Structure formats: C-alpha cells, structure tokens
PDB file of C-alpha atoms and ligand atoms in Angstrom:
ATOM      1  CA  MET A  10      95.001  68.541 111.908  1.00 55.00           C
ATOM      2  CA  ASN A  11      99.053  69.002 111.239  1.00 66.00           C
ATOM      3  CA  SER A  12     101.100  71.903 111.445  1.00 83.00           C
ATOM      4  CA  ASP A  13     104.013  73.069 109.178  1.00 95.00           C
ATOM      5  CA  ILE A  14     105.985  76.326 109.020  1.00 97.00           C
ATOM      6  CA  ARG A  15     109.098  77.093 105.998  1.00 97.00           C
ATOM      7  CA  ILE A  16     111.299  80.420 106.992  1.00 98.00           C
ATOM      8  CA  GLY A  17     112.549  82.474 103.503  1.00 98.00           C
ATOM      9  CA  TYR A  18     115.321  84.829 103.890  1.00 98.00           C
ATOM     10  CA  GLY A  19     115.860  87.467 100.581  1.00 98.00           C
ATOM     11  CA  CYS A  20     118.492  89.563 100.441  1.00 98.00           C
ATOM     12  CA  ASP A  21     118.673  92.263  97.244  1.00 98.00           C
ATOM     13  CA  VAL A  22     121.319  95.517  96.673  1.00 98.00           C
ATOM     14  CA  HIS A  23     121.157  98.884  93.673  1.00 98.00           C
ATOM     15  CA  ARG A  24     122.709 101.759  92.354  1.00 98.00           C
ATOM     16  CA  PHE A  25     121.600 105.348  92.730  1.00 98.00           C
ATOM     17  CA  ALA A  26     120.923 106.689  89.971  1.00 98.00           C
ATOM     18  CA  GLU A  27     120.149 109.768  88.289  1.00 97.00           C
ATOM     19  CA  GLY A  28     117.464 110.558  87.596  1.00 96.00           C
ATOM     20  CA  ARG A  29     114.829 107.575  88.919  1.00 96.00           C
ATOM     21  CA  ASP A  30     112.599 107.610  91.522  1.00 96.00           C
ATOM     22  CA  LEU A  31     113.353 105.947  94.329  1.00 98.00           C
ATOM     23  CA  ILE A  32     110.868 103.714  95.639  1.00 98.00           C
ATOM     24  CA  LEU A  33     110.601 101.136  98.252  1.00 98.00           C
ATOM     25  CA  CYS A  34     108.286  99.220 100.079  1.00 98.00           C
ATOM     26  CA  GLY A  35     105.874 100.970  97.346  1.00 98.00           C
ATOM     27  CA  VAL A  36     106.373 104.496  98.262  1.00 98.00           C
ATOM     28  CA  LYS A  37     107.694 106.547  96.573  1.00 98.00           C
ATOM     29  CA  LEU A  38     110.511 108.690  98.547  1.00 98.00           C
ATOM     30  CA  PRO A  39     111.151 112.004  97.882  1.00 97.00           C
ATOM     31  CA  TYR A  40     114.904 112.902  96.507  1.00 97.00           C
ATOM     32  CA  GLU A  41     117.718 113.327  94.460  1.00 97.00           C
ATOM     33  CA  LYS A  42     118.549 110.229  93.323  1.00 97.00           C
ATOM     34  CA  GLY A  43     117.020 106.518  93.144  1.00 98.00           C
ATOM     35  CA  LEU A  44     117.616 103.563  92.243  1.00 97.00           C
ATOM     36  CA  LEU A  45     118.220 101.370  89.086  1.00 96.00           C
ATOM     37  CA  GLY A  46     117.493  98.587  87.721  1.00 94.00           C
ATOM     38  CA  HIS A  47     115.600  97.421  85.054  1.00 91.00           C
ATOM     39  CA  SER A  48     112.100  97.290  87.190  1.00 92.00           C
ATOM     40  CA  ASP A  49     111.073 100.236  89.475  1.00 95.00           C
ATOM     41  CA  ALA A  50     113.961  99.089  91.472  1.00 97.00           C
ATOM     42  CA  ASP A  51     112.215  98.517  94.899  1.00 98.00           C
ATOM     43  CA  VAL A  52     114.845  96.894  96.307  1.00 98.00           C
ATOM     44  CA  ALA A  53     112.785  96.023  99.426  1.00 98.00           C
ATOM     45  CA  VAL A  54     110.039  94.838  97.473  1.00 98.00           C
ATOM     46  CA  HIS A  55     112.926  92.033  96.140  1.00 98.00           C
ATOM     47  CA  ALA A  56     114.145  91.033  98.673  1.00 98.00           C
ATOM     48  CA  LEU A  57     110.373  89.843  99.940  1.00 98.00           C
ATOM     49  CA  ILE A  58     110.127  88.151  97.081  1.00 98.00           C
ATOM     50  CA  ASP A  59     113.312  86.296  97.189  1.00 98.00           C
ATOM     51  CA  ALA A  60     112.118  85.692 100.494  1.00 98.00           C
ATOM     52  CA  LEU A  61     108.380  84.824 100.031  1.00 98.00           C
ATOM     53  CA  LEU A  62     110.348  82.229  96.571  1.00 98.00           C
ATOM     54  CA  GLY A  63     112.843  81.041  99.193  1.00 98.00           C
ATOM     55  CA  ALA A  64     110.958  79.642 101.841  1.00 98.00           C
ATOM     56  CA  LEU A  65     109.201  77.511  99.142  1.00 97.00           C
ATOM     57  CA  ALA A  66     112.923  76.393  97.590  1.00 97.00           C
ATOM     58  CA  LEU A  67     111.119  77.838  94.082  1.00 96.00           C
ATOM     59  CA  GLY A  68     114.040  80.053  92.977  1.00 95.00           C
ATOM     60  CA  ASP A  69     114.833  83.365  92.940  1.00 94.00           C
ATOM     61  CA  ILE A  70     113.353  86.702  91.366  1.00 93.00           C
ATOM     62  CA  GLY A  71     115.889  86.896  88.933  1.00 91.00           C
ATOM     63  CA  HIS A  72     114.572  82.912  87.639  1.00 91.00           C
ATOM     64  CA  PHE A  73     110.465  83.632  87.569  1.00 89.00           C
ATOM     65  CA  TYR A  74     110.929  87.925  86.499  1.00 90.00           C
ATOM     66  CA  PRO A  75     113.691  87.656  84.090  1.00 87.00           C
ATOM     67  CA  ASP A  76     115.236  91.340  83.574  1.00 85.00           C
ATOM     68  CA  THR A  77     116.168  90.023  79.563  1.00 87.00           C
ATOM     69  CA  ASP A  78     112.717  90.440  79.367  1.00 86.00           C
ATOM     70  CA  PRO A  79     111.060  93.098  78.217  1.00 87.00           C
ATOM     71  CA  ARG A  80     108.504  92.464  80.197  1.00 87.00           C
ATOM     72  CA  TYR A  81     109.775  93.434  83.628  1.00 85.00           C
ATOM     73  CA  SER A  82     111.141  96.641  82.110  1.00 86.00           C
ATOM     74  CA  GLY A  83     109.699  99.521  84.432  1.00 85.00           C
ATOM     75  CA  ALA A  84     107.797  96.653  86.545  1.00 90.00           C
ATOM     76  CA  ASP A  85     105.745  97.858  89.941  1.00 94.00           C
ATOM     77  CA  SER A  86     107.768  95.298  92.121  1.00 96.00           C
ATOM     78  CA  MET A  87     104.849  95.587  94.037  1.00 97.00           C
ATOM     79  CA  GLU A  88     102.263  93.844  91.353  1.00 96.00           C
ATOM     80  CA  LEU A  89     105.027  90.732  91.467  1.00 96.00           C
ATOM     81  CA  LEU A  90     105.086  91.178  94.654  1.00 97.00           C
ATOM     82  CA  ARG A  91     101.402  90.419  94.372  1.00 97.00           C
ATOM     83  CA  LYS A  92     101.833  87.888  91.263  1.00 96.00           C
ATOM     84  CA  THR A  93     104.064  86.036  93.213  1.00 96.00           C
ATOM     85  CA  LEU A  94     101.915  85.058  96.143  1.00 96.00           C
ATOM     86  CA  ALA A  95      99.364  83.543  93.286  1.00 96.00           C
ATOM     87  CA  HIS A  96     101.801  81.476  92.491  1.00 95.00           C
ATOM     88  CA  GLU A  97      99.382  78.823  93.150  1.00 95.00           C
ATOM     89  CA  ALA A  98     102.276  77.576  95.622  1.00 95.00           C
ATOM     90  CA  PHE A  99     102.003  79.473  98.192  1.00 96.00           C
ATOM     91  CA  SER A 100      97.593  78.052  97.532  1.00 95.00           C
ATOM     92  CA  ALA A 101      98.095  76.220 100.385  1.00 94.00           C
ATOM     93  CA  TRP A 102     100.593  78.792 103.270  1.00 97.00           C
ATOM     94  CA  SER A 103      99.945  81.669 104.619  1.00 96.00           C
ATOM     95  CA  VAL A 104     102.287  84.827 105.323  1.00 97.00           C
ATOM     96  CA  SER A 105     103.039  84.465 109.128  1.00 98.00           C
ATOM     97  CA  ASN A 106     104.826  87.071 109.492  1.00 98.00           C
ATOM     98  CA  VAL A 107     107.704  89.739 107.547  1.00 98.00           C
ATOM     99  CA  ASP A 108     110.514  91.331 108.948  1.00 98.00           C
ATOM    100  CA  LEU A 109     112.663  93.520 106.443  1.00 98.00           C
ATOM    101  CA  THR A 110     115.705  96.028 107.010  1.00 98.00           C
ATOM    102  CA  LEU A 111     116.722  98.160 104.654  1.00 98.00           C
ATOM    103  CA  ILE A 112     120.370  99.391 104.900  1.00 98.00           C
ATOM    104  CA  THR A 113     121.419 103.255 103.212  1.00 98.00           C
ATOM    105  CA  GLN A 114     123.505 105.773 104.470  1.00 97.00           C
ATOM    106  CA  LYS A 115     120.980 108.397 103.000  1.00 97.00           C
ATOM    107  CA  PRO A 116     117.445 108.921 102.821  1.00 97.00           C
ATOM    108  CA  LYS A 117     116.582 109.257 106.250  1.00 97.00           C
ATOM    109  CA  LEU A 118     114.082 106.695 106.117  1.00 98.00           C
ATOM    110  CA  ALA A 119     112.247 106.152 109.624  1.00 97.00           C
ATOM    111  CA  PRO A 120     109.766 108.860 108.264  1.00 97.00           C
ATOM    112  CA  TYR A 121     108.619 106.097 105.310  1.00 98.00           C
ATOM    113  CA  ILE A 122     108.441 103.625 107.461  1.00 98.00           C
ATOM    114  CA  ALA A 123     104.685 103.791 108.909  1.00 98.00           C
ATOM    115  CA  ASP A 124     103.790 103.636 104.957  1.00 98.00           C
ATOM    116  CA  MET A 125     105.736 101.191 104.107  1.00 98.00           C
ATOM    117  CA  ARG A 126     104.546  99.412 106.809  1.00 98.00           C
ATOM    118  CA  GLU A 127     101.193  99.687 105.734  1.00 98.00           C
ATOM    119  CA  SER A 128     101.960  99.499 101.440  1.00 98.00           C
ATOM    120  CA  LEU A 129     103.251  95.487 102.457  1.00 98.00           C
ATOM    121  CA  ALA A 130     100.885  94.345 104.713  1.00 98.00           C
ATOM    122  CA  GLY A 131      98.257  95.810 102.133  1.00 97.00           C
ATOM    123  CA  ALA A 132      99.844  93.228  99.660  1.00 97.00           C
ATOM    124  CA  LEU A 133     100.471  89.989 102.104  1.00 97.00           C
ATOM    125  CA  SER A 134      97.110  90.791 103.370  1.00 96.00           C
ATOM    126  CA  LEU A 135      98.633  90.674 106.943  1.00 97.00           C
ATOM    127  CA  GLU A 136      97.887  93.459 109.988  1.00 98.00           C
ATOM    128  CA  THR A 137     100.513  95.881 110.111  1.00 98.00           C
ATOM    129  CA  GLY A 138     101.744  94.957 113.168  1.00 98.00           C
ATOM    130  CA  ARG A 139     102.862  91.817 110.889  1.00 98.00           C
ATOM    131  CA  VAL A 140     105.145  93.563 109.031  1.00 98.00           C
ATOM    132  CA  SER A 141     108.207  94.978 110.438  1.00 98.00           C
ATOM    133  CA  VAL A 142     110.615  97.665 108.624  1.00 98.00           C
ATOM    134  CA  LYS A 143     113.764  98.143 109.851  1.00 98.00           C
ATOM    135  CA  ALA A 144     116.482 101.138 108.897  1.00 98.00           C
ATOM    136  CA  LYS A 145     119.660 100.978 108.973  1.00 97.00           C
ATOM    137  CA  THR A 146     122.589 103.002 107.806  1.00 96.00           C
ATOM    138  CA  ASN A 147     126.213 101.766 107.842  1.00 96.00           C
ATOM    139  CA  GLU A 148     128.583 103.600 109.594  1.00 96.00           C
ATOM    140  CA  GLY A 149     129.718 105.657 106.191  1.00 96.00           C
ATOM    141  CA  MET A 150     131.159 101.799 105.432  1.00 97.00           C
ATOM    142  CA  GLY A 151     131.616  99.682 102.115  1.00 98.00           C
ATOM    143  CA  PHE A 152     129.609 101.320  99.428  1.00 97.00           C
ATOM    144  CA  VAL A 153     126.152 101.746 101.172  1.00 97.00           C
ATOM    145  CA  GLY A 154     128.586 103.739 103.270  1.00 97.00           C
ATOM    146  CA  ARG A 155     129.911 105.717  99.753  1.00 98.00           C
ATOM    147  CA  LEU A 156     126.315 106.900  98.931  1.00 97.00           C
ATOM    148  CA  GLU A 157     126.834 103.850  95.891  1.00 98.00           C
ATOM    149  CA  GLY A 158     123.538 102.609  96.540  1.00 98.00           C
ATOM    150  CA  MET A 159     121.554 100.443  99.003  1.00 98.00           C
ATOM    151  CA  GLU A 160     120.706  97.061 100.700  1.00 98.00           C
ATOM    152  CA  ALA A 161     117.212  94.803 102.188  1.00 98.00           C
ATOM    153  CA  ARG A 162     117.506  92.481 102.932  1.00 98.00           C
ATOM    154  CA  ALA A 163     114.196  89.493 104.197  1.00 98.00           C
ATOM    155  CA  VAL A 164     112.899  87.179 106.616  1.00 98.00           C
ATOM    156  CA  VAL A 165     109.043  85.891 106.423  1.00 98.00           C
ATOM    157  CA  LEU A 166     107.339  82.908 108.210  1.00 98.00           C
ATOM    158  CA  LEU A 167     104.936  80.724 106.378  1.00 98.00           C
ATOM    159  CA  THR A 168     102.548  78.640 107.318  1.00 97.00           C
ATOM    160  CA  ALA A 169     100.359  75.840 106.189  1.00 94.00           C
ATOM    161  CA  GLU A 170      97.561  73.794 107.818  1.00 72.00           C
ATOM    162  CA  SER A 171      96.599  70.618 106.155  1.00 66.00           C
TER     163      SER A 171
HETATM  164 MG1   MG B 366     116.682  92.979  92.842  1.00 56.84          MG
END
C-alpha cells in the first residue's frame, strides 16, 4: 500500500463593516461590526478552502466561487466548504488535520475558539483534536491594529492511500 500526502496553505483578509454579522468558522460572534464580502465573508473558512484547493493545486476560492456570480451572493461559507470537499478531486483524499490562525485586534476570540473548532470539525468530519483554531492580535500595528479588518491563515494536511 502506498500513501501520499499533500500540504495546503491559504490566507484571506476581509474589511470590517457596519451592519454585517461577524461569522467565523460558521459561528456567529457578538460584535458591533461584521466582515464585508460578497458571501457571508467568513474569512476563516475562506482561508481554509484556499488551503484545501491549494493542497491539490486546484486554484483558489475566487476561481471556484467567483464574487461576480450572483449564486454566491450572501453565500454560507460553510456550505462552500462542504461543496469544496465534495468535489471529485477530493474523493481519494482525507483531511488529516487543520491548523488555522485568526489575526484580529477585536473582538477577543478566546471565548469562541471551542465552538469554532467544533463547527469546522463537523464540516470536515474530523475529531476536534485534529482541528486547531488559534487567535492573535497584531500588536496594534497595520490594518488589523487599526481595526480595519481581520486576517486568517490556514494549513491543511491531506493523506491518500492507494
Ligand atoms: Mg474571502
């Protein structure tokens, strides 16, 4: 039996905006602002989808789910994640683990980390021990420090046996 592994990396940024929900890893967080985007702007899930697509050199989220396509207006990014994993290219692969870092000055994400891990683990059919979600500030610097937006970075490992 031969085994193969692939690593994928993804990152994304979204701008904060008034009158939007803040949704991260499919979890709605209480905050005075949300993230601006064509979809629900779940920056965490977008980084994860890019990591998954990157692992198999399939392109990026903008290629799969163009923001010019009205079908994806207000889209639930968790649905896009499930749709991505259902793509035939992933049929021979299993997600081994995910490591995701969210970078934002506000809100404080620590109280929601467990919910976010559980939400992603459900979509990925993984135990939560294989899904890491970490949060950092940007020490007050740059666009994150100015509370203009937030950033997410994700790494995934895929394994296949043939
Ligand atoms: Mg995005």
